[in-house]
Amino acid sequence: MSPDRFAALWRSLLPIGRAGRDGGYVRHSWAAADLECREWFAEEALDRNLTVDTDGNGNLFAWWGDPTAADAVVTGSHLDSVPHGGAYDGPLGVVSGLLAIDELRERGVTPRRPIGLVVFTEEEGARFGVACLGSRLLTGAMDPARARKLTDRDGVSLAEAMARADADPDRLGPDPARLGRIGAFVELHIEQGRALVDLDAPVGVASAIWPHGRWRMDFTGEANHAGTTRMTDRRDPMVTFAAAVLAANEEARRQDAHATVGRVEATPNATNAIASTVAAWLDARAADEATLESLVDAVRRRADERAAHDGTGFALTPESESPTVEFDTALRDRIAARLGQAPVLPTGAGHDAGVLAAHVPTAMLFVRNPTGVSHAPAEYASDADCALGVNALADTLEELAC
Ligand SMILES: [Zn+2]
């Protein structure tokens, strides 16, 4: 696969959902840009004579071979983005999947097993708050009744958003028959760090995903006038919030883990008023589950102590938690060997592959990202590396399916 071939297909997707001057993407599931991405995918799949179908959760599938046959080798990723995210997180795996199928056809190989390409819905959880929602629903890790009631920031429920896009929310839920036909799953993804840069390698294979989760932090106090309320009389949740953010940062550094507070909502959010409530979201990740638990416990304890000192209230509520995922070692080693001993590395980011791994032998390929930036417009991979990624994915599919 030449870099130019990669670039041509890549550029056809780039205009969809590009938002504003920063070059970032806003592709939230079931919203206009996401629907346009889905159409783009269906057209590209049909152009390749693939059979396109959608499961009840809005996950799109395209098949080379019989979609109803067992032991399929499936690749894919997602097309939704975080707000003002980069172009590569998700779409690189989808575009590479289409091109890997082209590459295999040009090699003249005939798959023994059906090859599937999937686009999972709401991987980022950017609209409805639960990451990997589409794959969690497919595998039964998420209750469909709870999913239907999830709301976005405008109060629109998933059920409403699906209905507006002519999708039937009553079809949400596990699909064990479909899942059972998947014999192996491989997700290609942009690397979200600089390990491959340091190793001077364009493509790597994943070993494991760190355990991670999201917790909602609610700080409650008393709204009052910024000018007339004496400092000693205040019950200011913003102060408790600030202390909690610092505590999370300090604990993460101390325990060699990651903690981030990247989203906050203050009420009434006025310059001259003490806030009545602050809601913030803690994203925490660590190399093992014990460390993650200890990190979150420490943040909870220190925020509780600070709330007692400030006369405010504090509550920590888990929104989603994902255990450690160790990818299938036999599959990983087979792929790494086929790719000429590609480097094997862990990741702190969650993926649909992590959800699938509990049910199906699963592997991931990473493509080098020279900036190391992800979830932001600076996320990048060169056309040359992306073309090498397509070849690596084609080699992997050939190894498994032919
Ligand atoms: Zn992703």
Short mmCIF file of C-alpha atoms and ligand atoms in Angstrom, two decimals:
data_model
loop_
_atom_site.label_atom_id
_atom_site.label_comp_id
_atom_site.label_asym_id
_atom_site.label_seq_id
_atom_site.Cartn_x
_atom_site.Cartn_y
_atom_site.Cartn_z
CA MET A 1 0.00 0.00 0.00
CA SER A 2 1.50 3.33 -1.02
CA PRO A 3 1.33 6.42 1.22
CA ASP A 4 -0.56 8.18 -1.58
CA ARG A 5 -3.25 5.50 -1.66
CA PHE A 6 -3.65 5.85 2.08
CA ALA A 7 -3.78 9.64 1.84
CA ALA A 8 -6.46 9.64 -0.86
CA LEU A 9 -8.98 7.67 1.20
CA TRP A 10 -7.95 9.42 4.43
CA ARG A 11 -8.61 12.85 2.93
CA SER A 12 -12.11 11.87 1.83
CA LEU A 13 -13.12 11.54 5.49
CA LEU A 14 -11.25 14.58 6.84
CA PRO A 15 -13.82 17.33 6.09
CA ILE A 16 -16.60 15.62 8.08
CA GLY A 17 -17.02 17.05 11.58
CA ARG A 18 -13.96 19.33 11.48
CA ALA A 19 -14.81 22.12 13.87
CA GLY A 20 -13.49 25.62 13.78
CA ARG A 21 -10.04 27.03 13.51
CA ASP A 22 -8.14 24.65 15.80
CA GLY A 23 -8.54 21.82 13.27
CA GLY A 24 -10.12 19.60 15.93
CA TYR A 25 -13.04 17.24 15.37
CA VAL A 26 -16.47 17.13 16.94
CA ARG A 27 -18.05 13.86 15.88
CA HIS A 28 -20.46 12.95 18.65
CA SER A 29 -22.43 9.75 18.24
CA TRP A 30 -25.80 10.00 16.53
CA ALA A 31 -25.28 13.72 15.78
CA ALA A 32 -25.04 15.09 12.22
CA ALA A 33 -21.28 14.62 11.71
CA ASP A 34 -21.44 11.05 13.04
CA LEU A 35 -24.32 10.22 10.71
CA GLU A 36 -22.30 11.63 7.82
CA CYS A 37 -19.29 9.49 8.85
CA ARG A 38 -21.56 6.43 8.91
CA GLU A 39 -22.78 7.21 5.40
CA TRP A 40 -19.21 7.64 4.24
CA PHE A 41 -18.35 4.22 5.68
CA ALA A 42 -21.37 2.47 4.15
CA GLU A 43 -20.55 3.93 0.74
CA GLU A 44 -16.89 2.90 0.92
CA ALA A 45 -17.91 -0.60 2.01
CA LEU A 46 -20.51 -0.98 -0.73
CA ASP A 47 -18.00 0.29 -3.31
CA ARG A 48 -15.87 -2.70 -2.25
CA ASN A 49 -18.80 -5.12 -2.58
CA LEU A 50 -18.82 -5.73 1.16
CA THR A 51 -22.10 -6.67 2.85
CA VAL A 52 -23.10 -3.91 5.26
CA ASP A 53 -25.30 -4.49 8.30
CA THR A 54 -25.93 -2.80 11.63
CA ASP A 55 -26.54 -4.45 14.97
CA GLY A 56 -29.21 -3.21 17.38
CA ASN A 57 -26.69 -0.94 19.09
CA GLY A 58 -25.79 1.07 16.01
CA ASN A 59 -22.47 -0.72 15.49
CA LEU A 60 -21.86 -0.87 11.74
CA PHE A 61 -20.40 -4.01 10.15
CA ALA A 62 -19.08 -4.66 6.65
CA TRP A 63 -18.31 -8.22 5.58
CA TRP A 64 -16.02 -9.82 3.04
CA GLY A 65 -17.44 -13.33 2.95
CA ASP A 66 -20.56 -14.75 4.57
CA PRO A 67 -21.73 -12.51 7.46
CA THR A 68 -23.60 -15.44 8.98
CA ALA A 69 -20.63 -17.82 8.97
CA ALA A 70 -18.74 -18.65 12.16
CA ASP A 71 -15.16 -17.89 13.18
CA ALA A 72 -14.90 -14.51 11.45
CA VAL A 73 -11.78 -12.39 11.74
CA VAL A 74 -12.98 -8.87 12.54
CA THR A 75 -11.07 -5.61 12.56
CA GLY A 76 -12.28 -2.05 13.12
CA SER A 77 -12.44 0.86 15.51
CA HIS A 78 -14.69 3.92 15.85
CA LEU A 79 -15.52 7.17 14.06
CA ASP A 80 -16.79 9.27 16.99
CA SER A 81 -14.46 11.76 18.70
CA VAL A 82 -13.96 13.59 21.95
CA PRO A 83 -14.85 17.31 21.73
CA HIS A 84 -12.17 18.97 19.56
CA GLY A 85 -10.27 15.70 19.29
CA GLY A 86 -7.69 14.67 16.71
CA ALA A 87 -8.40 13.13 13.32
CA TYR A 88 -6.74 9.75 13.92
CA ASP A 89 -8.14 8.31 17.15
CA GLY A 90 -10.67 5.82 15.80
CA PRO A 91 -10.90 6.70 12.10
CA LEU A 92 -7.35 5.43 11.44
CA GLY A 93 -8.49 1.90 12.34
CA VAL A 94 -11.55 2.13 10.10
CA VAL A 95 -9.74 3.58 7.08
CA SER A 96 -6.91 1.07 7.54
CA GLY A 97 -9.46 -1.76 7.64
CA LEU A 98 -10.94 -0.75 4.27
CA LEU A 99 -7.48 -0.42 2.74
CA ALA A 100 -6.25 -3.70 4.25
CA ILE A 101 -9.11 -5.44 2.45
CA ASP A 102 -8.02 -3.73 -0.81
CA GLU A 103 -4.44 -4.82 -0.14
CA LEU A 104 -5.44 -8.46 0.47
CA ARG A 105 -7.49 -8.54 -2.72
CA GLU A 106 -4.54 -7.15 -4.65
CA ARG A 107 -2.37 -9.87 -3.14
CA GLY A 108 -4.86 -12.30 -4.64
CA VAL A 109 -5.51 -14.12 -1.36
CA THR A 110 -8.79 -15.86 -0.62
CA PRO A 111 -9.84 -15.81 3.02
CA ARG A 112 -10.92 -19.13 4.54
CA ARG A 113 -12.71 -17.23 7.28
CA PRO A 114 -15.06 -14.27 6.76
CA ILE A 115 -13.36 -10.91 7.30
CA GLY A 116 -15.46 -8.25 9.04
CA LEU A 117 -14.88 -4.54 9.53
CA VAL A 118 -16.73 -2.84 12.38
CA VAL A 119 -17.39 0.77 13.36
CA PHE A 120 -18.33 0.85 17.04
CA THR A 121 -20.73 3.54 18.29
CA GLU A 122 -19.94 6.04 21.08
CA GLU A 123 -16.48 4.68 21.85
CA GLU A 124 -15.33 7.91 23.46
CA GLY A 125 -18.39 8.28 25.68
CA ALA A 126 -18.15 11.96 24.75
CA ARG A 127 -21.89 12.40 24.30
CA PHE A 128 -23.53 9.97 26.73
CA GLY A 129 -20.76 9.56 29.32
CA VAL A 130 -20.04 5.83 29.03
CA ALA A 131 -16.93 4.91 27.05
CA CYS A 132 -17.14 1.97 24.62
CA LEU A 133 -20.92 2.08 24.85
CA GLY A 134 -21.50 0.24 21.55
CA SER A 135 -19.17 -2.65 22.36
CA ARG A 136 -20.39 -2.83 25.97
CA LEU A 137 -23.98 -3.14 24.74
CA LEU A 138 -23.04 -5.75 22.13
CA THR A 139 -21.25 -7.92 24.69
CA GLY A 140 -23.84 -7.46 27.44
CA ALA A 141 -21.51 -5.44 29.68
CA MET A 142 -24.04 -2.58 29.67
CA ASP A 143 -27.70 -2.83 30.57
CA PRO A 144 -29.80 -1.60 27.61
CA ALA A 145 -32.47 -0.10 29.88
CA ARG A 146 -29.80 2.00 31.61
CA ALA A 147 -28.28 2.92 28.24
CA ARG A 148 -31.59 4.17 26.84
CA LYS A 149 -31.83 6.65 29.72
CA LEU A 150 -28.29 8.06 29.43
CA THR A 151 -28.49 11.74 28.52
CA ASP A 152 -26.17 14.18 26.80
CA ARG A 153 -25.38 17.67 28.13
CA ASP A 154 -28.56 19.05 26.53
CA GLY A 155 -30.71 16.46 28.29
CA VAL A 156 -31.30 14.41 25.12
CA SER A 157 -31.46 10.70 25.95
CA LEU A 158 -29.72 8.01 23.91
CA ALA A 159 -33.16 6.65 23.03
CA GLU A 160 -34.23 10.07 21.70
CA ALA A 161 -30.96 10.60 19.82
CA MET A 162 -31.29 7.18 18.15
CA ALA A 163 -34.94 7.74 17.26
CA ARG A 164 -34.03 11.09 15.64
CA ALA A 165 -31.49 9.21 13.51
CA ASP A 166 -34.12 6.60 12.52
CA ALA A 167 -32.52 3.91 14.69
CA ASP A 168 -34.74 1.83 16.99
CA PRO A 169 -33.66 2.13 20.65
CA ASP A 170 -35.77 -0.93 21.51
CA ARG A 171 -33.17 -3.01 19.65
CA LEU A 172 -30.38 -1.99 22.05
CA GLY A 173 -28.83 -4.89 23.91
CA PRO A 174 -26.54 -7.90 23.78
CA ASP A 175 -26.23 -9.88 20.57
CA PRO A 176 -24.63 -13.19 21.60
CA ALA A 177 -25.19 -14.76 18.17
CA ARG A 178 -23.27 -12.01 16.41
CA LEU A 179 -20.56 -11.95 19.07
CA GLY A 180 -20.30 -15.75 18.88
CA ARG A 181 -19.49 -15.60 15.17
CA ILE A 182 -16.41 -13.44 15.82
CA GLY A 183 -13.40 -15.75 16.11
CA ALA A 184 -10.77 -13.01 16.54
CA PHE A 185 -10.76 -9.22 16.80
CA VAL A 186 -7.88 -6.90 15.88
CA GLU A 187 -8.10 -3.12 16.36
CA LEU A 188 -5.56 -0.84 14.71
CA HIS A 189 -5.16 2.50 16.53
CA ILE A 190 -2.99 5.59 16.57
CA GLU A 191 -0.52 5.35 19.46
CA GLN A 192 -1.50 7.68 22.29
CA GLY A 193 2.00 8.28 23.54
CA ARG A 194 5.58 8.28 22.30
CA ALA A 195 6.78 4.74 22.98
CA LEU A 196 7.09 3.87 19.26
CA VAL A 197 8.98 7.13 18.61
CA ASP A 198 11.52 6.15 21.26
CA LEU A 199 11.73 2.60 19.83
CA ASP A 200 12.09 3.97 16.28
CA ALA A 201 9.33 1.62 15.09
CA PRO A 202 6.34 2.57 12.91
CA VAL A 203 4.02 -0.18 14.21
CA GLY A 204 3.67 -1.96 17.57
CA VAL A 205 1.47 -4.62 19.14
CA ALA A 206 -0.44 -4.08 22.42
CA SER A 207 0.28 -6.18 25.49
CA ALA A 208 -2.35 -4.86 27.91
CA ILE A 209 -4.66 -1.96 28.75
CA TRP A 210 -4.27 -0.34 32.15
CA PRO A 211 -7.31 -0.53 34.43
CA HIS A 212 -9.12 2.80 34.36
CA GLY A 213 -12.34 4.53 35.21
CA ARG A 214 -14.37 7.71 35.50
CA TRP A 215 -15.80 9.09 38.71
CA ARG A 216 -18.19 11.99 39.12
CA MET A 217 -17.26 14.35 41.97
CA ASP A 218 -20.05 16.49 43.44
CA PHE A 219 -19.10 19.40 45.68
CA THR A 220 -21.94 21.22 47.43
CA GLY A 221 -21.85 24.50 49.35
CA GLU A 222 -23.79 27.69 49.72
CA ALA A 223 -24.31 30.29 46.99
CA ASN A 224 -23.65 33.81 48.20
CA HIS A 225 -22.39 37.26 47.26
CA ALA A 226 -18.69 37.50 46.34
CA GLY A 227 -18.44 41.03 47.74
CA THR A 228 -20.32 40.87 51.02
CA THR A 229 -19.72 37.36 52.37
CA ARG A 230 -16.86 37.30 54.88
CA MET A 231 -14.21 34.71 54.06
CA THR A 232 -14.80 32.95 57.37
CA ASP A 233 -18.54 32.64 56.68
CA ARG A 234 -18.18 30.95 53.33
CA ARG A 235 -19.04 27.39 52.39
CA ASP A 236 -17.39 27.49 48.96
CA PRO A 237 -17.39 24.20 47.00
CA MET A 238 -14.92 25.63 44.48
CA VAL A 239 -12.23 25.61 47.14
CA THR A 240 -12.88 21.97 48.00
CA PHE A 241 -12.90 21.19 44.29
CA ALA A 242 -9.53 22.89 43.80
CA ALA A 243 -8.04 20.93 46.71
CA ALA A 244 -9.40 17.68 45.23
CA VAL A 245 -7.80 18.41 41.84
CA LEU A 246 -4.44 19.04 43.51
CA ALA A 247 -4.82 15.90 45.63
CA ALA A 248 -5.59 13.79 42.54
CA ASN A 249 -2.53 15.15 40.76
CA GLU A 250 -0.26 14.61 43.74
CA GLU A 251 -1.52 11.08 44.47
CA ALA A 252 -1.15 10.06 40.81
CA ARG A 253 2.46 11.27 40.74
CA ARG A 254 3.19 9.55 44.02
CA GLN A 255 1.68 6.21 42.90
CA ASP A 256 3.08 6.31 39.33
CA ALA A 257 -0.45 6.45 37.96
CA HIS A 258 -2.51 8.95 35.92
CA ALA A 259 -5.28 11.21 37.25
CA THR A 260 -7.02 13.94 35.28
CA VAL A 261 -9.83 16.37 35.98
CA GLY A 262 -10.63 17.74 32.53
CA ARG A 263 -14.29 18.60 32.92
CA VAL A 264 -15.97 20.85 35.45
CA GLU A 265 -19.38 22.50 35.77
CA ALA A 266 -19.98 25.24 38.34
CA THR A 267 -23.41 26.53 39.33
CA PRO A 268 -24.37 29.34 38.92
CA ASN A 269 -21.02 29.86 37.14
CA ALA A 270 -20.99 33.62 37.79
CA THR A 271 -17.93 35.79 38.36
CA ASN A 272 -19.37 37.61 41.38
CA ALA A 273 -21.08 34.70 43.14
CA ILE A 274 -19.77 31.93 45.35
CA ALA A 275 -20.80 28.70 43.63
CA SER A 276 -23.57 26.59 45.15
CA THR A 277 -22.35 23.38 43.51
CA VAL A 278 -19.41 22.18 41.47
CA ALA A 279 -19.51 18.94 39.50
CA ALA A 280 -16.23 17.59 38.13
CA TRP A 281 -15.10 14.34 36.58
CA LEU A 282 -12.05 12.37 37.65
CA ASP A 283 -10.40 10.11 35.07
CA ALA A 284 -7.93 7.75 36.75
CA ARG A 285 -5.68 4.99 35.39
CA ALA A 286 -2.89 2.85 36.79
CA ALA A 287 -0.71 -0.11 35.85
CA ASP A 288 -2.68 -2.46 38.12
CA GLU A 289 -6.05 -2.55 39.84
CA ALA A 290 -4.71 -2.30 43.40
CA THR A 291 -2.89 0.94 42.57
CA LEU A 292 -5.96 2.37 40.88
CA GLU A 293 -8.12 1.57 43.89
CA SER A 294 -5.57 3.07 46.24
CA LEU A 295 -5.35 6.22 44.10
CA VAL A 296 -9.12 6.77 44.02
CA ASP A 297 -9.42 5.99 47.76
CA ALA A 298 -6.75 8.58 48.52
CA VAL A 299 -8.52 11.23 46.44
CA ARG A 300 -11.81 10.43 48.19
CA ARG A 301 -10.23 10.60 51.65
CA ARG A 302 -8.42 13.86 51.02
CA ALA A 303 -11.47 15.51 49.43
CA ASP A 304 -13.63 14.35 52.38
CA GLU A 305 -11.15 15.86 54.82
CA ARG A 306 -11.03 19.11 52.89
CA ALA A 307 -14.86 19.25 52.65
CA ALA A 308 -15.08 18.89 56.45
CA HIS A 309 -12.64 21.78 56.77
CA ASP A 310 -14.54 23.95 54.23
CA GLY A 311 -18.03 23.16 55.54
CA THR A 312 -18.97 21.75 52.15
CA GLY A 313 -20.29 18.41 50.94
CA PHE A 314 -18.41 15.93 48.76
CA ALA A 315 -19.56 12.77 47.01
CA LEU A 316 -17.66 10.51 44.62
CA THR A 317 -19.71 8.31 42.30
CA PRO A 318 -18.24 5.79 39.83
CA GLU A 319 -19.56 6.26 36.28
CA SER A 320 -17.57 3.57 34.52
CA GLU A 321 -14.78 1.25 35.58
CA SER A 322 -12.71 -1.00 33.36
CA PRO A 323 -10.45 -3.72 34.75
CA THR A 324 -6.99 -4.57 33.41
CA VAL A 325 -7.13 -6.13 29.98
CA GLU A 326 -4.38 -8.57 29.08
CA PHE A 327 -4.61 -9.24 25.36
CA ASP A 328 -4.48 -12.84 24.17
CA THR A 329 -0.79 -13.73 24.43
CA ALA A 330 -0.80 -16.42 21.73
CA LEU A 331 -2.48 -14.08 19.26
CA ARG A 332 -0.19 -11.20 20.24
CA ASP A 333 2.97 -13.29 19.79
CA ARG A 334 1.75 -14.70 16.47
CA ILE A 335 1.07 -11.19 15.13
CA ALA A 336 4.34 -9.74 16.48
CA ALA A 337 6.26 -12.59 14.82
CA ARG A 338 4.41 -12.16 11.52
CA LEU A 339 5.27 -8.45 11.60
CA GLY A 340 8.96 -9.21 12.09
CA GLN A 341 9.12 -8.96 15.88
CA ALA A 342 7.19 -5.69 16.17
CA PRO A 343 7.58 -4.11 19.63
CA VAL A 344 4.98 -5.04 22.27
CA LEU A 345 3.74 -2.25 24.56
CA PRO A 346 0.98 -1.51 27.09
CA THR A 347 -1.42 1.43 26.89
CA GLY A 348 -3.26 3.62 29.36
CA ALA A 349 -6.16 4.22 27.00
CA GLY A 350 -9.38 2.21 26.85
CA HIS A 351 -10.61 0.74 23.56
CA ASP A 352 -13.45 -1.39 22.21
CA ALA A 353 -10.76 -4.08 21.83
CA GLY A 354 -10.54 -4.07 25.63
CA VAL A 355 -14.25 -4.82 25.90
CA LEU A 356 -14.14 -7.52 23.21
CA ALA A 357 -11.10 -9.16 24.84
CA ALA A 358 -13.28 -10.63 27.59
CA HIS A 359 -15.13 -12.67 24.96
CA VAL A 360 -12.92 -13.14 21.90
CA PRO A 361 -9.15 -13.56 21.31
CA THR A 362 -8.25 -9.92 20.73
CA ALA A 363 -5.18 -7.94 19.67
CA MET A 364 -4.28 -4.34 18.92
CA LEU A 365 -1.83 -2.70 16.55
CA PHE A 366 -0.51 0.82 17.21
CA VAL A 367 0.79 3.26 14.61
CA ARG A 368 3.53 5.72 15.59
CA ASN A 369 2.41 9.22 16.62
CA PRO A 370 5.39 11.62 16.49
CA THR A 371 3.69 14.25 18.65
CA GLY A 372 2.58 11.69 21.24
CA VAL A 373 -0.56 13.86 21.56
CA SER A 374 -4.03 12.34 21.47
CA HIS A 375 -7.57 13.63 22.07
CA ALA A 376 -6.36 16.97 20.69
CA PRO A 377 -5.77 18.40 17.21
CA ALA A 378 -1.98 17.79 17.34
CA GLU A 379 -2.59 14.01 17.16
CA TYR A 380 -0.74 12.87 14.04
CA ALA A 381 0.73 10.03 12.02
CA SER A 382 2.58 10.36 8.71
CA ASP A 383 1.02 8.96 5.54
CA ALA A 384 4.08 6.70 5.22
CA ASP A 385 3.56 5.22 8.72
CA CYS A 386 -0.18 4.88 8.12
CA ALA A 387 0.54 2.94 4.91
CA LEU A 388 2.88 0.66 6.89
CA GLY A 389 0.03 0.26 9.40
CA VAL A 390 -2.31 -0.83 6.59
CA ASN A 391 0.27 -3.40 5.45
CA ALA A 392 0.68 -4.67 8.99
CA LEU A 393 -3.08 -5.01 9.37
CA ALA A 394 -3.31 -6.79 6.01
CA ASP A 395 -0.50 -9.16 7.09
CA THR A 396 -2.35 -9.81 10.34
CA LEU A 397 -5.67 -10.52 8.60
CA GLU A 398 -3.90 -12.74 6.07
CA GLU A 399 -2.17 -14.62 8.90
CA LEU A 400 -5.47 -15.21 10.71
CA ALA A 401 -8.06 -15.54 7.96
CA CYS A 402 -6.32 -17.08 4.94
ZN ZN B 1 -9.95 5.39 20.02
#
